mmCIF file of C-alpha atoms in Angstrom:
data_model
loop_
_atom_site.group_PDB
_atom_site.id
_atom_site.type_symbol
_atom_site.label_atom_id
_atom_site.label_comp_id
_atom_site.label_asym_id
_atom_site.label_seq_id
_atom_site.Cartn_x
_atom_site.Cartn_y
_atom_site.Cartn_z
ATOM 1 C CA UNK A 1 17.051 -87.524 35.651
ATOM 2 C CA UNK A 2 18.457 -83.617 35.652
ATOM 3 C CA UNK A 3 19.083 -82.976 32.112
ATOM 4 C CA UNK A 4 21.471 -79.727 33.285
ATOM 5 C CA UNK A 5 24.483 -81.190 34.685
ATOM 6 C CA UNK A 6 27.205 -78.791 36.169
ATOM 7 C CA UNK A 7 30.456 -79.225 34.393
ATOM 8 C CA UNK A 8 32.085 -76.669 35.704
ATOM 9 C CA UNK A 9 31.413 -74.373 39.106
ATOM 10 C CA UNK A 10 29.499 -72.058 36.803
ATOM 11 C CA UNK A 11 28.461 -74.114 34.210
ATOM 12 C CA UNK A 12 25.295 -76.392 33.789
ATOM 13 C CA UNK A 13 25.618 -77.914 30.163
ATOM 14 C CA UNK A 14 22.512 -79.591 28.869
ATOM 15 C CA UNK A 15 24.132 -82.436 28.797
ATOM 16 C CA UNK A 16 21.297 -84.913 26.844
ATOM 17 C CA UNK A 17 22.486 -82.443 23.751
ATOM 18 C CA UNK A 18 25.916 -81.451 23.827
ATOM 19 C CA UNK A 19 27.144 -85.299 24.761
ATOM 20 C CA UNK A 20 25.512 -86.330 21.575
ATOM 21 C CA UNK A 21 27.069 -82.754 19.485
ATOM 22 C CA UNK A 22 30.151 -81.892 21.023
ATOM 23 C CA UNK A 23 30.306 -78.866 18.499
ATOM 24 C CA UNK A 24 27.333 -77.682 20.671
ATOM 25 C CA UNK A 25 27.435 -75.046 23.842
ATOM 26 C CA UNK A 26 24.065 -74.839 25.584
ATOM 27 C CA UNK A 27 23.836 -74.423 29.283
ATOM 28 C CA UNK A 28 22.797 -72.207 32.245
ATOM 29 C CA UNK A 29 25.084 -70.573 34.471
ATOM 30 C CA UNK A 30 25.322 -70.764 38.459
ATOM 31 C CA UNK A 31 25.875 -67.928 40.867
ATOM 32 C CA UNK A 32 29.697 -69.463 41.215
ATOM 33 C CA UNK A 33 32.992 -68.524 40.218
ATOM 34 C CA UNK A 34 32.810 -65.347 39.580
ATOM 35 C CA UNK A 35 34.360 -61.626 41.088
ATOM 36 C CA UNK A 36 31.452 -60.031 41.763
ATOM 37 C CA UNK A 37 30.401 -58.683 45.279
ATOM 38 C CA UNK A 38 27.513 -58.377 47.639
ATOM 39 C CA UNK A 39 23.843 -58.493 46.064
ATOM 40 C CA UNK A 40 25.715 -59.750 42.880
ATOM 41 C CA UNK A 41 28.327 -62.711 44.318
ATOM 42 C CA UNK A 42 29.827 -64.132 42.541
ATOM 43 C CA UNK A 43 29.361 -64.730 38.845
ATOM 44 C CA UNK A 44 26.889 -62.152 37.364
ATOM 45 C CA UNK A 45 26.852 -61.412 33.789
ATOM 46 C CA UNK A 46 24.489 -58.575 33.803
ATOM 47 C CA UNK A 47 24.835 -54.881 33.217
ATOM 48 C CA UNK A 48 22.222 -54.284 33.792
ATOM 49 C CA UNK A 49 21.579 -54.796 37.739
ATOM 50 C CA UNK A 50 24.204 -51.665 38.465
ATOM 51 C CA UNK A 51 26.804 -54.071 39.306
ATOM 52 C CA UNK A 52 30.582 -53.184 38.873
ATOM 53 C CA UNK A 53 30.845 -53.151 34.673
ATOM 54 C CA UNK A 54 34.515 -54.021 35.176
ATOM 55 C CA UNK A 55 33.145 -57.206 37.390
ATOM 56 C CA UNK A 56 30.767 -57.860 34.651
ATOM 57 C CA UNK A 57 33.068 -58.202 31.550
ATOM 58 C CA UNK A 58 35.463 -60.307 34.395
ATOM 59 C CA UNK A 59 32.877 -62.819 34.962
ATOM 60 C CA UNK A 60 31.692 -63.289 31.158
ATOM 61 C CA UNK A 61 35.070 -63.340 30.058
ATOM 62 C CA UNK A 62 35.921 -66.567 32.969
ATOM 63 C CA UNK A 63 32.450 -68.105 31.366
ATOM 64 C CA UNK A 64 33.440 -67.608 28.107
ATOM 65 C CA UNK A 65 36.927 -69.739 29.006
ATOM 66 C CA UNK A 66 34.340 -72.632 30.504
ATOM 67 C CA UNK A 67 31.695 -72.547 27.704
ATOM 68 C CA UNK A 68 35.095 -72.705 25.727
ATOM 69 C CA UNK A 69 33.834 -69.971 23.107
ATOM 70 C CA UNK A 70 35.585 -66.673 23.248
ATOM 71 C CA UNK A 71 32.966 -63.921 24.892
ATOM 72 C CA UNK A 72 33.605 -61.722 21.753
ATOM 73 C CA UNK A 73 31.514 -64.144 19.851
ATOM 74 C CA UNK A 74 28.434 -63.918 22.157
ATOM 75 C CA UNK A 75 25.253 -62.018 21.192
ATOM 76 C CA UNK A 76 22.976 -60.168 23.941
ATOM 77 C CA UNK A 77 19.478 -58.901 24.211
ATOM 78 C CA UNK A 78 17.767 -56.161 26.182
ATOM 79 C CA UNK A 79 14.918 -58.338 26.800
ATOM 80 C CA UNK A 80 11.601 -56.645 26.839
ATOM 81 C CA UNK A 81 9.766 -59.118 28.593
ATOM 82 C CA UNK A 82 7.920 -59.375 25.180
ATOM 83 C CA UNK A 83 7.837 -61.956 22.291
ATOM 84 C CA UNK A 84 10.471 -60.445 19.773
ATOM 85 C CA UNK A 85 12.418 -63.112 18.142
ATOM 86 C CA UNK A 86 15.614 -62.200 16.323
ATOM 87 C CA UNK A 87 17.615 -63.984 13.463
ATOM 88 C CA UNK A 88 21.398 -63.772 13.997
ATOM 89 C CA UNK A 89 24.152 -63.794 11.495
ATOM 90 C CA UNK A 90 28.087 -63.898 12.328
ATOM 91 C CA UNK A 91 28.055 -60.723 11.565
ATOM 92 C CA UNK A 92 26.190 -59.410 14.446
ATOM 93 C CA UNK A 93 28.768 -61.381 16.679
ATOM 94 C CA UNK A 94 29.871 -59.362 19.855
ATOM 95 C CA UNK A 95 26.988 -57.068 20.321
ATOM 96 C CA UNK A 96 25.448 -56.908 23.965
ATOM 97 C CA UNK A 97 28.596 -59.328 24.875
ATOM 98 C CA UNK A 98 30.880 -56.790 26.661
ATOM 99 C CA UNK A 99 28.411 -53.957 27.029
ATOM 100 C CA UNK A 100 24.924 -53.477 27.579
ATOM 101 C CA UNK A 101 24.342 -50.781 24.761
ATOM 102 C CA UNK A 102 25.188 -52.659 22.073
ATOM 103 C CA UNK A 103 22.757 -55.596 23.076
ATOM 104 C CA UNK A 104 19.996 -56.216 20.553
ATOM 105 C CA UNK A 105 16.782 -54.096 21.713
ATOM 106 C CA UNK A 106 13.550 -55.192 22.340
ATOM 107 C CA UNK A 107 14.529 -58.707 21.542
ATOM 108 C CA UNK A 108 13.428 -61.901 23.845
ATOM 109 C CA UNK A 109 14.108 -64.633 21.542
ATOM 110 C CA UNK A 110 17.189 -65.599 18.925
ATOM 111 C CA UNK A 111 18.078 -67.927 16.816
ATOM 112 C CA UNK A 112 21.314 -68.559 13.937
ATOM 113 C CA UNK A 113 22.266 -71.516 11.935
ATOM 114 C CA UNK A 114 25.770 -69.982 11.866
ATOM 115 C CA UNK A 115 28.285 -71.959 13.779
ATOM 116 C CA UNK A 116 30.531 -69.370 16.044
ATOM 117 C CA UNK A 117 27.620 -67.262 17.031
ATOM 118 C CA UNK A 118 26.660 -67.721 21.120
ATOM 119 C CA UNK A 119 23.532 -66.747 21.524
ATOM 120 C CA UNK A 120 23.018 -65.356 25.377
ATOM 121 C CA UNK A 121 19.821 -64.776 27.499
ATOM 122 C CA UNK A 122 19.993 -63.466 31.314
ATOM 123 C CA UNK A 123 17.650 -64.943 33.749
ATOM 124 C CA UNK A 124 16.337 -64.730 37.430
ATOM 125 C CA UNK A 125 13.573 -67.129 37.997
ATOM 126 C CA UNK A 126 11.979 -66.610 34.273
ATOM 127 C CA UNK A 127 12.003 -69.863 32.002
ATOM 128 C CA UNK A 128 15.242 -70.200 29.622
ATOM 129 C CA UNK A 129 13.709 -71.918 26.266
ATOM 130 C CA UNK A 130 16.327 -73.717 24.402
ATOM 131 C CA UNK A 131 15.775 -75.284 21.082
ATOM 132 C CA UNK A 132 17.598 -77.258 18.967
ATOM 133 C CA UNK A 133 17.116 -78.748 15.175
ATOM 134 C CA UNK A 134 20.611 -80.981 15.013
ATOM 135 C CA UNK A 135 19.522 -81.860 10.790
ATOM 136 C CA UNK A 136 19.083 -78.317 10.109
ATOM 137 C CA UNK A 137 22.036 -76.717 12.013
ATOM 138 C CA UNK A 138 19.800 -74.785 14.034
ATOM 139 C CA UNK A 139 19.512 -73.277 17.273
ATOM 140 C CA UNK A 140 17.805 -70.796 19.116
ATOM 141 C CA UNK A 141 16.513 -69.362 22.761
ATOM 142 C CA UNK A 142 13.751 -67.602 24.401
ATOM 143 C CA UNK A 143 13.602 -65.893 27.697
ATOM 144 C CA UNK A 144 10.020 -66.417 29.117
ATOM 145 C CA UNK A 145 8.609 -64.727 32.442
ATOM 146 C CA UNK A 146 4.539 -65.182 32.583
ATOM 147 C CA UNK A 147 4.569 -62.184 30.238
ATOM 148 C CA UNK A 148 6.390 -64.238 27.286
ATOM 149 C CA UNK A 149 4.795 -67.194 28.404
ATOM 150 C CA UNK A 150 1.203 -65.798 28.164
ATOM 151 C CA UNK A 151 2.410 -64.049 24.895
ATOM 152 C CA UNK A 152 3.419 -67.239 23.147
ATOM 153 C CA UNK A 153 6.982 -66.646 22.630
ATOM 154 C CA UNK A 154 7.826 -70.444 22.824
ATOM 155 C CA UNK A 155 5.080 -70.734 19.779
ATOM 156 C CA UNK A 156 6.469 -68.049 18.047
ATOM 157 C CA UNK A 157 9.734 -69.529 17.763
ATOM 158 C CA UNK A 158 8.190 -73.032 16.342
ATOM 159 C CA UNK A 159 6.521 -70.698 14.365
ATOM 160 C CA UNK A 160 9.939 -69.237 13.063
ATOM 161 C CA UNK A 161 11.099 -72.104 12.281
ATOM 162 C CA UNK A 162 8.579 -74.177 10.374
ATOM 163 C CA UNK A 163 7.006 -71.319 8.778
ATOM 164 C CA UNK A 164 10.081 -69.195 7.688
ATOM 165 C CA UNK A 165 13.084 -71.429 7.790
ATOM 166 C CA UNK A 166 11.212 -74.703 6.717
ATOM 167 C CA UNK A 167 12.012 -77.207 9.746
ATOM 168 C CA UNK A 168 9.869 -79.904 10.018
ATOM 169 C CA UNK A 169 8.271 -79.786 13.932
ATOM 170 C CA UNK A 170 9.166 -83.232 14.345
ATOM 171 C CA UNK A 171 12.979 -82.107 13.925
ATOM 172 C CA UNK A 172 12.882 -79.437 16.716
ATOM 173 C CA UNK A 173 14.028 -80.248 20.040
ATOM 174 C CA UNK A 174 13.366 -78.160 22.982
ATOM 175 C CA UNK A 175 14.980 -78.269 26.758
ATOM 176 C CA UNK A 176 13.280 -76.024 29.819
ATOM 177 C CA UNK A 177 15.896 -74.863 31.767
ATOM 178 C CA UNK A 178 16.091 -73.744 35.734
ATOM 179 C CA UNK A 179 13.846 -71.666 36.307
ATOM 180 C CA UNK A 180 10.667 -70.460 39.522
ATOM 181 C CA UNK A 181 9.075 -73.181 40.785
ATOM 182 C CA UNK A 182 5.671 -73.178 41.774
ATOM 183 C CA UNK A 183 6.110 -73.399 45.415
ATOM 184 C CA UNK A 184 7.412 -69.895 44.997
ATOM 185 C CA UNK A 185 5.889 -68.459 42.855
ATOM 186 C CA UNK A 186 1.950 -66.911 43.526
ATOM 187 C CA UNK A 187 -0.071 -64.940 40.353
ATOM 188 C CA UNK A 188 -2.783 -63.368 40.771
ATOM 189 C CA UNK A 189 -6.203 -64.890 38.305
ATOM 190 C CA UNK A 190 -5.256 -62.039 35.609
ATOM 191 C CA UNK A 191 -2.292 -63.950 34.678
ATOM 192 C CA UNK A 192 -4.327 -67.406 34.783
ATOM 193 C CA UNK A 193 -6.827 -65.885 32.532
ATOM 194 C CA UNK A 194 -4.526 -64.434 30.032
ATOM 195 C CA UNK A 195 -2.506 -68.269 29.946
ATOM 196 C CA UNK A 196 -5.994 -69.447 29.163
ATOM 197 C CA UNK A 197 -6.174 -67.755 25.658
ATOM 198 C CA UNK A 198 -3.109 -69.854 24.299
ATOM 199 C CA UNK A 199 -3.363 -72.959 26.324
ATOM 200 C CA UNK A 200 -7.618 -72.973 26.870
ATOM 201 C CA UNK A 201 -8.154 -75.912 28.879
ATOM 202 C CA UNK A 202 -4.647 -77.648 29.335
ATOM 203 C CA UNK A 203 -4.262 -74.677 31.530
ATOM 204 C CA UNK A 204 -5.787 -76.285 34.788
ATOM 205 C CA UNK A 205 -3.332 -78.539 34.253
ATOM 206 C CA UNK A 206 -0.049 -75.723 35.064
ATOM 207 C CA UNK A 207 -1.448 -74.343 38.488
ATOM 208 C CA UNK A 208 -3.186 -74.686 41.189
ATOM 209 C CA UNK A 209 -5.369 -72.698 42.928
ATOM 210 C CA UNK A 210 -4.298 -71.674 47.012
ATOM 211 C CA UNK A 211 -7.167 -68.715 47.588
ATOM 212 C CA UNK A 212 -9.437 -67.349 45.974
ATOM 213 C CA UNK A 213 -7.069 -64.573 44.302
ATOM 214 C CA UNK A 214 -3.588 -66.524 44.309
ATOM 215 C CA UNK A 215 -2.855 -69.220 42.182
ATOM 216 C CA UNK A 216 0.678 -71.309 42.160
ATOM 217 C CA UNK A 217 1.727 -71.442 38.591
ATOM 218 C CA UNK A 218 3.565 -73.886 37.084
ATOM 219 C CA UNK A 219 5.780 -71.639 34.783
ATOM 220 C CA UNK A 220 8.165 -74.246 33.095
ATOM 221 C CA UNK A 221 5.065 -77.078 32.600
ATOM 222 C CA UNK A 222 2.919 -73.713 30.954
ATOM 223 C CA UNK A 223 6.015 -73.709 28.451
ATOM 224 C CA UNK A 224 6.354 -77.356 27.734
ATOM 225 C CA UNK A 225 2.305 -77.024 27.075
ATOM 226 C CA UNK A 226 2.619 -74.506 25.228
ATOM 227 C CA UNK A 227 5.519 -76.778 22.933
ATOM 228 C CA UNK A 228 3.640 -79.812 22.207
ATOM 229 C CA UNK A 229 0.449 -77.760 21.361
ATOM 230 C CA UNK A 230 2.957 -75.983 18.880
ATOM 231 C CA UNK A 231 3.535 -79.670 17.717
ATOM 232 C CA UNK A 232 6.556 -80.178 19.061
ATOM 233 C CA UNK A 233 7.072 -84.061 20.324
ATOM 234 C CA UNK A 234 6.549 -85.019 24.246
ATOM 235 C CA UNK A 235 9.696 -86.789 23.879
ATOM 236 C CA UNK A 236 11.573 -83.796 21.983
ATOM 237 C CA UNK A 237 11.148 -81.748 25.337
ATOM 238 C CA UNK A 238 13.432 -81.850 28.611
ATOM 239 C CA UNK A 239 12.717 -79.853 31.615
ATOM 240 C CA UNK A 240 15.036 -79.034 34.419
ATOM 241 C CA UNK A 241 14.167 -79.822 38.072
ATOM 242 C CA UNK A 242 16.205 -76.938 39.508
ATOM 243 C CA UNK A 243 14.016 -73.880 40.796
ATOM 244 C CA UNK A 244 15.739 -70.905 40.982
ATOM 245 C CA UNK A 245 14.449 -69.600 44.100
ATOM 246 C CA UNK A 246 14.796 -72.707 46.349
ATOM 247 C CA UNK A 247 18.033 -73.565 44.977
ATOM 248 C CA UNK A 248 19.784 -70.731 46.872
ATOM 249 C CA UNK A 249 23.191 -72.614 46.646
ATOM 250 C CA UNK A 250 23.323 -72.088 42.970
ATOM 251 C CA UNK A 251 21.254 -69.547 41.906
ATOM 252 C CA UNK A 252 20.503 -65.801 41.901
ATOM 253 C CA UNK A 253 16.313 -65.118 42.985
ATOM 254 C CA UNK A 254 14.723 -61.417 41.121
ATOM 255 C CA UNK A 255 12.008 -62.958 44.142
ATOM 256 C CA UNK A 256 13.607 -64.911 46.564
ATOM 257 C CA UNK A 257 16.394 -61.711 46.788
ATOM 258 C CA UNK A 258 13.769 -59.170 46.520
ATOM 259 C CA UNK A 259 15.169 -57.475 42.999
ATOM 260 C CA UNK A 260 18.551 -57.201 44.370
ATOM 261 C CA UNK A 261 20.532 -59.802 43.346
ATOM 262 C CA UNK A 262 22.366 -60.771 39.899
ATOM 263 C CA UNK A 263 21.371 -62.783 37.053
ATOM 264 C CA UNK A 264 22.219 -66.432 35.344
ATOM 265 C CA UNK A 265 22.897 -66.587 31.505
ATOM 266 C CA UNK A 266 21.069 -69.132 29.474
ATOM 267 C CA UNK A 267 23.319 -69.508 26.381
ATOM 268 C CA UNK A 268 23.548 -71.993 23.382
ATOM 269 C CA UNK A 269 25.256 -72.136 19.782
ATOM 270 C CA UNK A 270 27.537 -74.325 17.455
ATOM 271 C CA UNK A 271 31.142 -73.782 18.082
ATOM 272 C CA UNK A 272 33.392 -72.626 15.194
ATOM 273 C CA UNK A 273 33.935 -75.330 12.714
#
């Protein structure tokens, strides 16, 4: 069953999660019910495409009414493709959420146990990592394209958290959001070789091989690998069945759209108390 249920026209809630913690936002936006035009209709959140900034702050501000925490209280990233993971305090509240220069640089991957803190990722066929560790009030996110995914970021942010802020693994939760599907989406063997230095031979098991130099990888099962050999439970982790690029209806496609198109916002964090 689809763990990301749309409750709204541009909101997909994780629903497994925030029926159980209703002081919880964590979702994925659609392409819907925004004010944005052409390559970017309708609801884009990103700056950083060269859509309309006025259309931008529009469409996170109508989000921000449906996630039902004010948009002033979101946190951004510039999102390096890399494996950066960032602790965030209320103080830090608001930066990257109406502009783009304020976003956090070089930063992939958040987490805050502070309640009234939405932490916000954009995506456009890379894998929105959510995690979640309800007895320790924490949450957290990671944006992973094969890049982060070969890089470990998922790992890193178990890593965070046992190592640094003393969570037990068997307390963490993780959900795979919507995301490229492997129908449509072709690497070339570098890529499988480099995923072979964190997963080794549970690799085989997240592509498959179409010619001698393409391979179709699996980009959200490389991620769940990637959390239960971090020692995170097989029933702790949800995946989403939506891809990206074949769900045209819902979402924006960096391939499917050829780089011109918008970008969906993975976002979670405890409302204020």
């Amino acid at each position: 069953m689809e763990s990301f249920v749309q409750t709204s026209e541009s909101i997909l809630s994780i629903i497994p999660w925030v029926e159980k913690f209703p002081n919880l936002a964590a979702g994925f936006t659609t392409k819907d019910g925004g004010v944005s035009k052409g390559h970017f209709s309708s609801m884009n959140p990103a700056f950083h495409v060269h859509d309309l900034a006025d259309d931008v702050v529009r469409n996170r501000k109508i989000a921000a009414e449906r996630i039902h925490v004010p948009a002033e209280s979101w946190v951004g990233a510039e999102q390096t493709h890399e494996t950066n993971i960032a602790k965030i305090t209320a103080k830090q509240a608001g930066l990257g959420a109406l502009d783009y220069a304020s976003a956090l640089k070089q930063t992939d991957g958040m987490y805050t146990r502070e309640s009234g803190v939405l932490l916000t990722l954009l995506f456009a066929d890379c894998v929105p990592v959510f995690f979640f560790a309800p007895k320790h009030h924490l949450v957290g996110a990671a944006h992973a394209g094969w890049k982060g995914t070969v890089g470990g970021i998922s790992k890193a942010m178990v890593e965070k958290w046992t190592r640094v802020e003393g969570v037990p693994v068997e307390d963490i939760y993780a959900a795979i959001g919507p995301s490229i599907c492997p129908k449509c989406y072709m690497v070339d063997k570098k890529i499988i070789d480099m995923l072979e230095l964190i997963l080794e031979e549970e690799t085989k098991t997240a592509y498959n091989q179409i010619t001698d130099t393409q391979f179709a990888l699996d980009l959200k099962k490389a991620n769940a690998l990637i959390l239960r050999k971090s020692g995170i439970l097989n029933e702790n982790i949800i995946t989403s069945e939506f891809c990206t690029s074949c769900d045209e209806s819902l979402f924006f496609s960096h391939r499917r759209d050829k780089g011109k198109t918008g970008r969906m916002m993975g976002f979670i964090g405890f409302k204020e108390e």
